[in-house]
Amino acid sequence: MAIRKETLNIEKKAGEPKLKRYFQSLAKKIEEHDRHYYREAAPIISDFEYDCLKHEWRELRQKYPSLRPESEGVGDDRHEGFARFPHLSPMLSLENTYDRSEVDAFDRRIRHSLGEEEKVEYILEHKIDGVAVNLIYEQGQLIRVLTRGNGFEGDDVTENVRTIPDLPDFLEDAPERLELRGEVYVPLKVFERLNRRQEERGEAVFANPRNLAAGSLKTKDVGVVRERGLRLWIHSLGLCEGQEIPSLLDFFQELQMWHLPWVEFFERACFPEEIWRGIEALDRRRSGLDFATDGVVLKLHERRLQRILGETRHAPRWAFAYKFAPERIETRLERIALQVGRSGVVTPIAEFLPVWIAGTEVCRATLHNAAEIGRRDIREGDTVLLEKAGEVIPAIAEVVLAKRPKDSSPFVFPKNCPRCGSPLRQAAGEVAWRCPDEDCPAKVEARILHFVSRSAMHIEGLGERLISQLCRRGFLRNVADLYDLSAERLMACEKIGQKSAEKILNHLERSKEQPLWRLLHGLGIPGIGEKGARDLEKAFSCLNALLAASAETLAALPGLGEKTATDCLAHLRLPSTQQIIRRLATAGVRHIGE
Ligand code: IVH
């Protein structure tokens, strides 16, 4: 990565004072982005831009030692309100690059430092785009989990990390004192689901899975953390007292014995050309992974050699990260469509000329809300650069202003519901605009579609188009109407013959036996997702038992708060919901009454 063009100009034209000012302003900028990135877990520029700033700063520092900057640390994620504890050994960062030649230079440096007699072997792993944590075990017992903090001491996030399933509390045959370093992440599927829910609730969406993981780790409500479905991979070793682990492969073996989640995909490389083969092999694997990765980490295999090389204040000399520059594809934003969700939130969706990006064809991307469009001044007809956030979710990274049509005008978010025409409303403190009409056909269709969806009652054969037709014909007004459908009504719709109609009726019949949590989830109770519905099922034998409970009882359940509890009961006690529940019971849907 090179020093930017503008800087070169300053270097050429100006004397040292000007360069020094520039250098200081760069340092200030980085400091500000460090704060957004580490402390607030909400960066305002892309990782790539952030890395470019840091690389430029480092290059200038090397080139002009007289500028004498403070030496660079590893950022600081510590928050007020968290207990702080020291790491047993410092938690360092990693040197990284987007430049292939720098990887080769790293390899040459290692071989040169170790001399010809030493056999150099690397282990290559995915660089997980999550949040670094340090797990401290003493006599095999997990005593504390810390964030990186300032590298020397971090915030205690033990309780939140304990929500991770399968994280062992005790390790058999473990060394006296042990530090394991890993990466906490939110699985990509969970990330997508949570963001859909945020949109649906009219709340701000999470920028990417890593920010969500970082924000979750720093959440004080364990119930909320549990909903975030955090996961962990252990990738390296800190202090290890009382046992010698001679190589990374030995380390992996120990991790398996301790039943800890470890980075299962790795490549080995002994020769320079094997490094690139390994990196490419890992790159090909990325799209199949359930977590975001942003590069490959090369590590020297033998601990003895790692020790010889040692570390700088900032990073070990025996490891290096090659980061993948985000793939950006240009396309044209043809139209901004508006989608009305089941709670009435109007979500703008960008529709593009289809393009291939990171292995899939993309023609739509959510623009989240009106404020986002306004802030970024995204317009219909714009040429845009698409990027995949967290590698699965396509997003507009940039508008190519130079290619904006002369006659373009800012997008005007409608004042009325695009489906039923009701004036849209915005609740105080919310970014979303909602259609307030409970009978808005878009909301009715979305509610029914949710009820039959795979994650709720799982009734096959009833897709978006069929539901929309059934609604338009007046056969469906709410979810209870589903159980009044007849073969004739179904066959009145396009492309539905006798056979398909019978199949659908069969699926409907079978769905009456679905477990309580599916029914609860299907009813679209505010604040109750799939996880919440499963928790409620554990506490109540049937829907009526839940209805008879007090808000206090509900609020005391794990994962539910006071607000969710009152919202949930208020929704279930609405006369319209009550009527639907009675009709479902009459139709034979189970788990409503004892
Ligand atoms: S090894 C002393 N392996 O990336 C550092 N780190 O940007 C040794 N990371 O600090 C770290 N995946 O938090 C290692 N497979 C992997 C990793 C990994 C992600 C993180 C780690 C590191 C950061 C640097």
PDB file of N, CA and C in Angstrom, residues 160-250:
ATOM      1  N   ASN A 160     -21.247 -12.293  29.246  1.00  0.00           N
ATOM      2  CA  ASN A 160     -21.757 -12.276  27.873  1.00  0.00           C
ATOM      3  C   ASN A 160     -21.164 -13.411  27.039  1.00  0.00           C
ATOM      4  N   VAL A 161     -19.889 -13.685  27.235  1.00  0.00           N
ATOM      5  CA  VAL A 161     -19.250 -14.754  26.455  1.00  0.00           C
ATOM      6  C   VAL A 161     -19.789 -16.119  26.894  1.00  0.00           C
ATOM      7  N   ARG A 162     -20.214 -16.200  28.129  1.00  0.00           N
ATOM      8  CA  ARG A 162     -20.786 -17.469  28.597  1.00  0.00           C
ATOM      9  C   ARG A 162     -22.091 -17.831  27.895  1.00  0.00           C
ATOM     10  N   THR A 163     -22.703 -16.877  27.187  1.00  0.00           N
ATOM     11  CA  THR A 163     -23.930 -17.211  26.447  1.00  0.00           C
ATOM     12  C   THR A 163     -23.600 -18.065  25.215  1.00  0.00           C
ATOM     13  N   ILE A 164     -22.322 -18.169  24.871  1.00  0.00           N
ATOM     14  CA  ILE A 164     -21.934 -18.934  23.681  1.00  0.00           C
ATOM     15  C   ILE A 164     -22.111 -20.425  23.963  1.00  0.00           C
ATOM     16  N   PRO A 165     -22.908 -21.099  23.142  1.00  0.00           N
ATOM     17  CA  PRO A 165     -23.142 -22.512  23.431  1.00  0.00           C
ATOM     18  C   PRO A 165     -21.848 -23.314  23.298  1.00  0.00           C
ATOM     19  N   ASP A 166     -21.734 -24.343  24.061  1.00  0.00           N
ATOM     20  CA  ASP A 166     -20.601 -25.274  23.974  1.00  0.00           C
ATOM     21  C   ASP A 166     -19.260 -24.695  24.398  1.00  0.00           C
ATOM     22  N   LEU A 167     -19.239 -23.544  25.039  1.00  0.00           N
ATOM     23  CA  LEU A 167     -17.942 -23.045  25.504  1.00  0.00           C
ATOM     24  C   LEU A 167     -17.637 -23.727  26.836  1.00  0.00           C
ATOM     25  N   PRO A 168     -16.594 -24.573  26.873  1.00  0.00           N
ATOM     26  CA  PRO A 168     -16.357 -25.315  28.105  1.00  0.00           C
ATOM     27  C   PRO A 168     -15.910 -24.415  29.253  1.00  0.00           C
ATOM     28  N   ASP A 169     -16.472 -24.720  30.415  1.00  0.00           N
ATOM     29  CA  ASP A 169     -16.153 -23.968  31.611  1.00  0.00           C
ATOM     30  C   ASP A 169     -14.906 -24.560  32.265  1.00  0.00           C
ATOM     31  N   PHE A 170     -14.689 -25.849  31.956  1.00  0.00           N
ATOM     32  CA  PHE A 170     -13.559 -26.536  32.563  1.00  0.00           C
ATOM     33  C   PHE A 170     -12.799 -27.334  31.497  1.00  0.00           C
ATOM     34  N   LEU A 171     -11.474 -27.248  31.523  1.00  0.00           N
ATOM     35  CA  LEU A 171     -10.649 -27.991  30.571  1.00  0.00           C
ATOM     36  C   LEU A 171      -9.896 -29.092  31.320  1.00  0.00           C
ATOM     37  N   GLU A 172     -10.076 -30.326  30.853  1.00  0.00           N
ATOM     38  CA  GLU A 172      -9.342 -31.454  31.460  1.00  0.00           C
ATOM     39  C   GLU A 172      -7.863 -31.311  31.123  1.00  0.00           C
ATOM     40  N   ASP A 173      -7.003 -31.667  32.025  1.00  0.00           N
ATOM     41  CA  ASP A 173      -5.553 -31.676  31.784  1.00  0.00           C
ATOM     42  C   ASP A 173      -5.030 -30.382  31.184  1.00  0.00           C
ATOM     43  N   ALA A 174      -5.469 -29.285  31.735  1.00  0.00           N
ATOM     44  CA  ALA A 174      -5.032 -27.999  31.183  1.00  0.00           C
ATOM     45  C   ALA A 174      -3.817 -27.503  31.946  1.00  0.00           C
ATOM     46  N   PRO A 175      -3.004 -26.640  31.335  1.00  0.00           N
ATOM     47  CA  PRO A 175      -1.882 -26.059  32.071  1.00  0.00           C
ATOM     48  C   PRO A 175      -2.363 -25.215  33.246  1.00  0.00           C
ATOM     49  N   GLU A 176      -1.474 -25.007  34.174  1.00  0.00           N
ATOM     50  CA  GLU A 176      -1.724 -24.200  35.384  1.00  0.00           C
ATOM     51  C   GLU A 176      -2.504 -22.920  35.081  1.00  0.00           C
ATOM     52  N   ARG A 177      -1.857 -22.071  34.247  1.00  0.00           N
ATOM     53  CA  ARG A 177      -2.523 -20.825  33.826  1.00  0.00           C
ATOM     54  C   ARG A 177      -2.448 -20.776  32.309  1.00  0.00           C
ATOM     55  N   LEU A 178      -3.576 -20.403  31.732  1.00  0.00           N
ATOM     56  CA  LEU A 178      -3.660 -20.487  30.270  1.00  0.00           C
ATOM     57  C   LEU A 178      -4.474 -19.319  29.730  1.00  0.00           C
ATOM     58  N   GLU A 179      -3.945 -18.698  28.671  1.00  0.00           N
ATOM     59  CA  GLU A 179      -4.712 -17.666  27.978  1.00  0.00           C
ATOM     60  C   GLU A 179      -4.986 -18.144  26.565  1.00  0.00           C
ATOM     61  N   LEU A 180      -6.251 -18.160  26.204  1.00  0.00           N
ATOM     62  CA  LEU A 180      -6.605 -18.525  24.834  1.00  0.00           C
ATOM     63  C   LEU A 180      -7.196 -17.300  24.155  1.00  0.00           C
ATOM     64  N   ARG A 181      -6.719 -17.039  22.963  1.00  0.00           N
ATOM     65  CA  ARG A 181      -7.228 -15.874  22.230  1.00  0.00           C
ATOM     66  C   ARG A 181      -8.121 -16.330  21.097  1.00  0.00           C
ATOM     67  N   GLY A 182      -9.190 -15.644  20.938  1.00  0.00           N
ATOM     68  CA  GLY A 182     -10.099 -16.031  19.872  1.00  0.00           C
ATOM     69  C   GLY A 182     -10.882 -14.851  19.374  1.00  0.00           C
ATOM     70  N   GLU A 183     -11.807 -15.169  18.514  1.00  0.00           N
ATOM     71  CA  GLU A 183     -12.604 -14.146  17.861  1.00  0.00           C
ATOM     72  C   GLU A 183     -14.071 -14.462  18.093  1.00  0.00           C
ATOM     73  N   VAL A 184     -14.781 -13.519  18.687  1.00  0.00           N
ATOM     74  CA  VAL A 184     -16.223 -13.691  18.868  1.00  0.00           C
ATOM     75  C   VAL A 184     -16.903 -13.133  17.619  1.00  0.00           C
ATOM     76  N   TYR A 185     -17.872 -13.864  17.096  1.00  0.00           N
ATOM     77  CA  TYR A 185     -18.554 -13.373  15.901  1.00  0.00           C
ATOM     78  C   TYR A 185     -20.042 -13.700  15.947  1.00  0.00           C
ATOM     79  N   VAL A 186     -20.785 -13.012  15.087  1.00  0.00           N
ATOM     80  CA  VAL A 186     -22.207 -13.309  14.925  1.00  0.00           C
ATOM     81  C   VAL A 186     -22.334 -14.062  13.592  1.00  0.00           C
ATOM     82  N   PRO A 187     -22.903 -15.274  13.585  1.00  0.00           N
ATOM     83  CA  PRO A 187     -23.032 -15.994  12.315  1.00  0.00           C
ATOM     84  C   PRO A 187     -23.805 -15.151  11.285  1.00  0.00           C
ATOM     85  N   LEU A 188     -23.415 -15.301  10.019  1.00  0.00           N
ATOM     86  CA  LEU A 188     -23.994 -14.440   8.985  1.00  0.00           C
ATOM     87  C   LEU A 188     -25.511 -14.575   8.893  1.00  0.00           C
ATOM     88  N   LYS A 189     -26.004 -15.791   9.068  1.00  0.00           N
ATOM     89  CA  LYS A 189     -27.464 -16.005   8.989  1.00  0.00           C
ATOM     90  C   LYS A 189     -28.176 -15.252  10.107  1.00  0.00           C
ATOM     91  N   VAL A 190     -27.587 -15.296  11.306  1.00  0.00           N
ATOM     92  CA  VAL A 190     -28.195 -14.603  12.444  1.00  0.00           C
ATOM     93  C   VAL A 190     -28.174 -13.098  12.179  1.00  0.00           C
ATOM     94  N   PHE A 191     -27.052 -12.638  11.631  1.00  0.00           N
ATOM     95  CA  PHE A 191     -26.916 -11.215  11.322  1.00  0.00           C
ATOM     96  C   PHE A 191     -28.031 -10.747  10.386  1.00  0.00           C
ATOM     97  N   GLU A 192     -28.255 -11.532   9.340  1.00  0.00           N
ATOM     98  CA  GLU A 192     -29.296 -11.151   8.377  1.00  0.00           C
ATOM     99  C   GLU A 192     -30.671 -11.140   9.031  1.00  0.00           C
ATOM    100  N   ARG A 193     -30.918 -12.175   9.858  1.00  0.00           N
ATOM    101  CA  ARG A 193     -32.224 -12.283  10.516  1.00  0.00           C
ATOM    102  C   ARG A 193     -32.440 -11.087  11.459  1.00  0.00           C
ATOM    103  N   LEU A 194     -31.406 -10.755  12.231  1.00  0.00           N
ATOM    104  CA  LEU A 194     -31.551  -9.653  13.182  1.00  0.00           C
ATOM    105  C   LEU A 194     -31.755  -8.324  12.454  1.00  0.00           C
ATOM    106  N   ASN A 195     -31.066  -8.150  11.345  1.00  0.00           N
ATOM    107  CA  ASN A 195     -31.230  -6.895  10.615  1.00  0.00           C
ATOM    108  C   ASN A 195     -32.612  -6.781   9.991  1.00  0.00           C
ATOM    109  N   ARG A 196     -33.135  -7.912   9.511  1.00  0.00           N
ATOM    110  CA  ARG A 196     -34.508  -7.875   8.979  1.00  0.00           C
ATOM    111  C   ARG A 196     -35.456  -7.451  10.086  1.00  0.00           C
ATOM    112  N   ARG A 197     -35.211  -7.976  11.280  1.00  0.00           N
ATOM    113  CA  ARG A 197     -36.082  -7.648  12.404  1.00  0.00           C
ATOM    114  C   ARG A 197     -35.938  -6.174  12.801  1.00  0.00           C
ATOM    115  N   GLN A 198     -34.702  -5.664  12.752  1.00  0.00           N
ATOM    116  CA  GLN A 198     -34.498  -4.250  13.071  1.00  0.00           C
ATOM    117  C   GLN A 198     -35.312  -3.378  12.122  1.00  0.00           C
ATOM    118  N   GLU A 199     -35.238  -3.720  10.825  1.00  0.00           N
ATOM    119  CA  GLU A 199     -35.975  -2.944   9.825  1.00  0.00           C
ATOM    120  C   GLU A 199     -37.463  -3.002  10.123  1.00  0.00           C
ATOM    121  N   GLU A 200     -37.904  -4.213  10.421  1.00  0.00           N
ATOM    122  CA  GLU A 200     -39.313  -4.469  10.687  1.00  0.00           C
ATOM    123  C   GLU A 200     -39.796  -3.646  11.886  1.00  0.00           C
ATOM    124  N   ARG A 201     -38.911  -3.497  12.873  1.00  0.00           N
ATOM    125  CA  ARG A 201     -39.279  -2.741  14.077  1.00  0.00           C
ATOM    126  C   ARG A 201     -39.037  -1.252  13.926  1.00  0.00           C
ATOM    127  N   GLY A 202     -38.478  -0.859  12.783  1.00  0.00           N
ATOM    128  CA  GLY A 202     -38.208   0.556  12.581  1.00  0.00           C
ATOM    129  C   GLY A 202     -36.992   1.035  13.337  1.00  0.00           C
ATOM    130  N   GLU A 203     -36.109   0.108  13.696  1.00  0.00           N
ATOM    131  CA  GLU A 203     -34.898   0.513  14.415  1.00  0.00           C
ATOM    132  C   GLU A 203     -33.691   0.470  13.481  1.00  0.00           C
ATOM    133  N   ALA A 204     -32.631   1.176  13.894  1.00  0.00           N
ATOM    134  CA  ALA A 204     -31.443   1.257  13.036  1.00  0.00           C
ATOM    135  C   ALA A 204     -30.848  -0.130  12.818  1.00  0.00           C
ATOM    136  N   VAL A 205     -30.371  -0.384  11.583  1.00  0.00           N
ATOM    137  CA  VAL A 205     -29.786  -1.695  11.298  1.00  0.00           C
ATOM    138  C   VAL A 205     -28.311  -1.712  11.704  1.00  0.00           C
ATOM    139  N   PHE A 206     -27.760  -2.912  11.896  1.00  0.00           N
ATOM    140  CA  PHE A 206     -26.350  -3.050  12.247  1.00  0.00           C
ATOM    141  C   PHE A 206     -25.529  -3.021  10.962  1.00  0.00           C
ATOM    142  N   ALA A 207     -24.412  -2.279  10.999  1.00  0.00           N
ATOM    143  CA  ALA A 207     -23.645  -2.070   9.770  1.00  0.00           C
ATOM    144  C   ALA A 207     -23.052  -3.369   9.234  1.00  0.00           C
ATOM    145  N   ASN A 208     -22.526  -4.198  10.076  1.00  0.00           N
ATOM    146  CA  ASN A 208     -21.945  -5.469   9.632  1.00  0.00           C
ATOM    147  C   ASN A 208     -21.842  -6.409  10.825  1.00  0.00           C
ATOM    148  N   PRO A 209     -21.577  -7.705  10.555  1.00  0.00           N
ATOM    149  CA  PRO A 209     -21.586  -8.668  11.661  1.00  0.00           C
ATOM    150  C   PRO A 209     -20.567  -8.350  12.755  1.00  0.00           C
ATOM    151  N   ARG A 210     -19.439  -7.763  12.368  1.00  0.00           N
ATOM    152  CA  ARG A 210     -18.435  -7.492  13.395  1.00  0.00           C
ATOM    153  C   ARG A 210     -18.905  -6.419  14.386  1.00  0.00           C
ATOM    154  N   ASN A 211     -19.515  -5.351  13.864  1.00  0.00           N
ATOM    155  CA  ASN A 211     -20.025  -4.307  14.766  1.00  0.00           C
ATOM    156  C   ASN A 211     -21.078  -4.866  15.686  1.00  0.00           C
ATOM    157  N   LEU A 212     -21.879  -5.764  15.144  1.00  0.00           N
ATOM    158  CA  LEU A 212     -22.934  -6.353  15.964  1.00  0.00           C
ATOM    159  C   LEU A 212     -22.309  -7.185  17.079  1.00  0.00           C
ATOM    160  N   ALA A 213     -21.269  -7.950  16.742  1.00  0.00           N
ATOM    161  CA  ALA A 213     -20.593  -8.765  17.752  1.00  0.00           C
ATOM    162  C   ALA A 213     -19.967  -7.864  18.808  1.00  0.00           C
ATOM    163  N   ALA A 214     -19.308  -6.788  18.357  1.00  0.00           N
ATOM    164  CA  ALA A 214     -18.636  -5.887  19.300  1.00  0.00           C
ATOM    165  C   ALA A 214     -19.667  -5.217  20.208  1.00  0.00           C
ATOM    166  N   GLY A 215     -20.756  -4.728  19.620  1.00  0.00           N
ATOM    167  CA  GLY A 215     -21.807  -4.075  20.401  1.00  0.00           C
ATOM    168  C   GLY A 215     -22.420  -5.057  21.393  1.00  0.00           C
ATOM    169  N   SER A 216     -22.611  -6.296  20.954  1.00  0.00           N
ATOM    170  CA  SER A 216     -23.246  -7.294  21.824  1.00  0.00           C
ATOM    171  C   SER A 216     -22.368  -7.606  23.016  1.00  0.00           C
ATOM    172  N   LEU A 217     -21.066  -7.716  22.778  1.00  0.00           N
ATOM    173  CA  LEU A 217     -20.152  -8.019  23.886  1.00  0.00           C
ATOM    174  C   LEU A 217     -20.207  -6.943  24.950  1.00  0.00           C
ATOM    175  N   LYS A 218     -20.512  -5.727  24.519  1.00  0.00           N
ATOM    176  CA  LYS A 218     -20.539  -4.604  25.466  1.00  0.00           C
ATOM    177  C   LYS A 218     -21.968  -4.269  25.897  1.00  0.00           C
ATOM    178  N   THR A 219     -22.864  -5.222  25.797  1.00  0.00           N
ATOM    179  CA  THR A 219     -24.245  -5.010  26.233  1.00  0.00           C
ATOM    180  C   THR A 219     -24.392  -5.504  27.654  1.00  0.00           C
ATOM    181  N   LYS A 220     -25.160  -4.743  28.452  1.00  0.00           N
ATOM    182  CA  LYS A 220     -25.290  -5.108  29.863  1.00  0.00           C
ATOM    183  C   LYS A 220     -26.408  -6.116  30.119  1.00  0.00           C
ATOM    184  N   ASP A 221     -27.243  -6.358  29.085  1.00  0.00           N
ATOM    185  CA  ASP A 221     -28.400  -7.216  29.262  1.00  0.00           C
ATOM    186  C   ASP A 221     -28.115  -8.593  28.650  1.00  0.00           C
ATOM    187  N   VAL A 222     -27.875  -9.585  29.497  1.00  0.00           N
ATOM    188  CA  VAL A 222     -27.475 -10.905  28.989  1.00  0.00           C
ATOM    189  C   VAL A 222     -28.564 -11.494  28.089  1.00  0.00           C
ATOM    190  N   GLY A 223     -29.846 -11.141  28.383  1.00  0.00           N
ATOM    191  CA  GLY A 223     -30.950 -11.620  27.550  1.00  0.00           C
ATOM    192  C   GLY A 223     -30.779 -11.145  26.111  1.00  0.00           C
ATOM    193  N   VAL A 224     -30.424  -9.884  25.953  1.00  0.00           N
ATOM    194  CA  VAL A 224     -30.214  -9.339  24.608  1.00  0.00           C
ATOM    195  C   VAL A 224     -29.026 -10.041  23.961  1.00  0.00           C
ATOM    196  N   VAL A 225     -27.964 -10.241  24.747  1.00  0.00           N
ATOM    197  CA  VAL A 225     -26.761 -10.883  24.199  1.00  0.00           C
ATOM    198  C   VAL A 225     -27.115 -12.281  23.693  1.00  0.00           C
ATOM    199  N   ARG A 226     -27.944 -12.986  24.471  1.00  0.00           N
ATOM    200  CA  ARG A 226     -28.293 -14.354  24.078  1.00  0.00           C
ATOM    201  C   ARG A 226     -28.966 -14.371  22.710  1.00  0.00           C
ATOM    202  N   GLU A 227     -29.803 -13.357  22.471  1.00  0.00           N
ATOM    203  CA  GLU A 227     -30.504 -13.268  21.177  1.00  0.00           C
ATOM    204  C   GLU A 227     -29.542 -13.072  20.013  1.00  0.00           C
ATOM    205  N   ARG A 228     -28.368 -12.554  20.307  1.00  0.00           N
ATOM    206  CA  ARG A 228     -27.427 -12.236  19.223  1.00  0.00           C
ATOM    207  C   ARG A 228     -26.701 -13.471  18.720  1.00  0.00           C
ATOM    208  N   GLY A 229     -26.903 -14.608  19.383  1.00  0.00           N
ATOM    209  CA  GLY A 229     -26.349 -15.878  18.889  1.00  0.00           C
ATOM    210  C   GLY A 229     -24.840 -15.857  18.703  1.00  0.00           C
ATOM    211  N   LEU A 230     -24.118 -15.266  19.662  1.00  0.00           N
ATOM    212  CA  LEU A 230     -22.662 -15.144  19.501  1.00  0.00           C
ATOM    213  C   LEU A 230     -21.991 -16.512  19.408  1.00  0.00           C
ATOM    214  N   ARG A 231     -20.894 -16.539  18.676  1.00  0.00           N
ATOM    215  CA  ARG A 231     -20.079 -17.752  18.529  1.00  0.00           C
ATOM    216  C   ARG A 231     -18.612 -17.371  18.706  1.00  0.00           C
ATOM    217  N   LEU A 232     -17.772 -18.381  18.773  1.00  0.00           N
ATOM    218  CA  LEU A 232     -16.363 -18.106  19.046  1.00  0.00           C
ATOM    219  C   LEU A 232     -15.471 -19.104  18.326  1.00  0.00           C
ATOM    220  N   TRP A 233     -14.347 -18.619  17.808  1.00  0.00           N
ATOM    221  CA  TRP A 233     -13.270 -19.490  17.335  1.00  0.00           C
ATOM    222  C   TRP A 233     -12.023 -19.142  18.121  1.00  0.00           C
ATOM    223  N   ILE A 234     -11.343 -20.156  18.624  1.00  0.00           N
ATOM    224  CA  ILE A 234     -10.054 -19.900  19.269  1.00  0.00           C
ATOM    225  C   ILE A 234      -8.987 -20.003  18.183  1.00  0.00           C
ATOM    226  N   HIS A 235      -8.081 -19.018  18.142  1.00  0.00           N
ATOM    227  CA  HIS A 235      -7.053 -19.091  17.105  1.00  0.00           C
ATOM    228  C   HIS A 235      -5.630 -18.959  17.613  1.00  0.00           C
ATOM    229  N   SER A 236      -5.449 -18.523  18.866  1.00  0.00           N
ATOM    230  CA  SER A 236      -4.052 -18.425  19.289  1.00  0.00           C
ATOM    231  C   SER A 236      -3.906 -18.488  20.800  1.00  0.00           C
ATOM    232  N   LEU A 237      -2.649 -18.532  21.175  1.00  0.00           N
ATOM    233  CA  LEU A 237      -2.292 -18.808  22.554  1.00  0.00           C
ATOM    234  C   LEU A 237      -1.629 -17.574  23.144  1.00  0.00           C
ATOM    235  N   GLY A 238      -2.016 -17.215  24.372  1.00  0.00           N
ATOM    236  CA  GLY A 238      -1.300 -16.158  25.085  1.00  0.00           C
ATOM    237  C   GLY A 238      -0.340 -16.835  26.044  1.00  0.00           C
ATOM    238  N   LEU A 239      -0.481 -16.514  27.321  1.00  0.00           N
ATOM    239  CA  LEU A 239       0.374 -17.173  28.310  1.00  0.00           C
ATOM    240  C   LEU A 239      -0.016 -18.645  28.436  1.00  0.00           C
ATOM    241  N   CYS A 240       0.984 -19.498  28.579  1.00  0.00           N
ATOM    242  CA  CYS A 240       0.699 -20.923  28.783  1.00  0.00           C
ATOM    243  C   CYS A 240       1.729 -21.418  29.801  1.00  0.00           C
ATOM    244  N   GLU A 241       1.282 -21.522  31.059  1.00  0.00           N
ATOM    245  CA  GLU A 241       2.219 -21.798  32.148  1.00  0.00           C
ATOM    246  C   GLU A 241       2.089 -23.253  32.573  1.00  0.00           C
ATOM    247  N   GLY A 242       3.214 -23.957  32.595  1.00  0.00           N
ATOM    248  CA  GLY A 242       3.177 -25.327  33.097  1.00  0.00           C
ATOM    249  C   GLY A 242       2.989 -26.366  32.019  1.00  0.00           C
ATOM    250  N   GLN A 243       3.056 -25.969  30.769  1.00  0.00           N
ATOM    251  CA  GLN A 243       2.978 -26.967  29.684  1.00  0.00           C
ATOM    252  C   GLN A 243       3.626 -26.368  28.442  1.00  0.00           C
ATOM    253  N   GLU A 244       4.385 -27.177  27.727  1.00  0.00           N
ATOM    254  CA  GLU A 244       4.997 -26.687  26.497  1.00  0.00           C
ATOM    255  C   GLU A 244       4.161 -27.179  25.321  1.00  0.00           C
ATOM    256  N   ILE A 245       3.707 -26.248  24.499  1.00  0.00           N
ATOM    257  CA  ILE A 245       2.983 -26.634  23.275  1.00  0.00           C
ATOM    258  C   ILE A 245       3.891 -26.241  22.114  1.00  0.00           C
ATOM    259  N   PRO A 246       4.614 -27.209  21.549  1.00  0.00           N
ATOM    260  CA  PRO A 246       5.719 -26.860  20.659  1.00  0.00           C
ATOM    261  C   PRO A 246       5.338 -26.279  19.304  1.00  0.00           C
ATOM    262  N   SER A 247       4.120 -26.571  18.815  1.00  0.00           N
ATOM    263  CA  SER A 247       3.798 -26.057  17.474  1.00  0.00           C
ATOM    264  C   SER A 247       2.303 -25.781  17.370  1.00  0.00           C
ATOM    265  N   LEU A 248       1.924 -25.146  16.268  1.00  0.00           N
ATOM    266  CA  LEU A 248       0.500 -24.825  16.084  1.00  0.00           C
ATOM    267  C   LEU A 248      -0.336 -26.085  15.921  1.00  0.00           C
ATOM    268  N   LEU A 249       0.221 -27.087  15.248  1.00  0.00           N
ATOM    269  CA  LEU A 249      -0.555 -28.327  15.084  1.00  0.00           C
ATOM    270  C   LEU A 249      -0.787 -28.983  16.444  1.00  0.00           C
ATOM    271  N   ASP A 250       0.224 -28.909  17.316  1.00  0.00           N
ATOM    272  CA  ASP A 250       0.021 -29.430  18.679  1.00  0.00           C
ATOM    273  C   ASP A 250      -1.056 -28.627  19.394  1.00  0.00           C
TER     274      ASP A 250
END
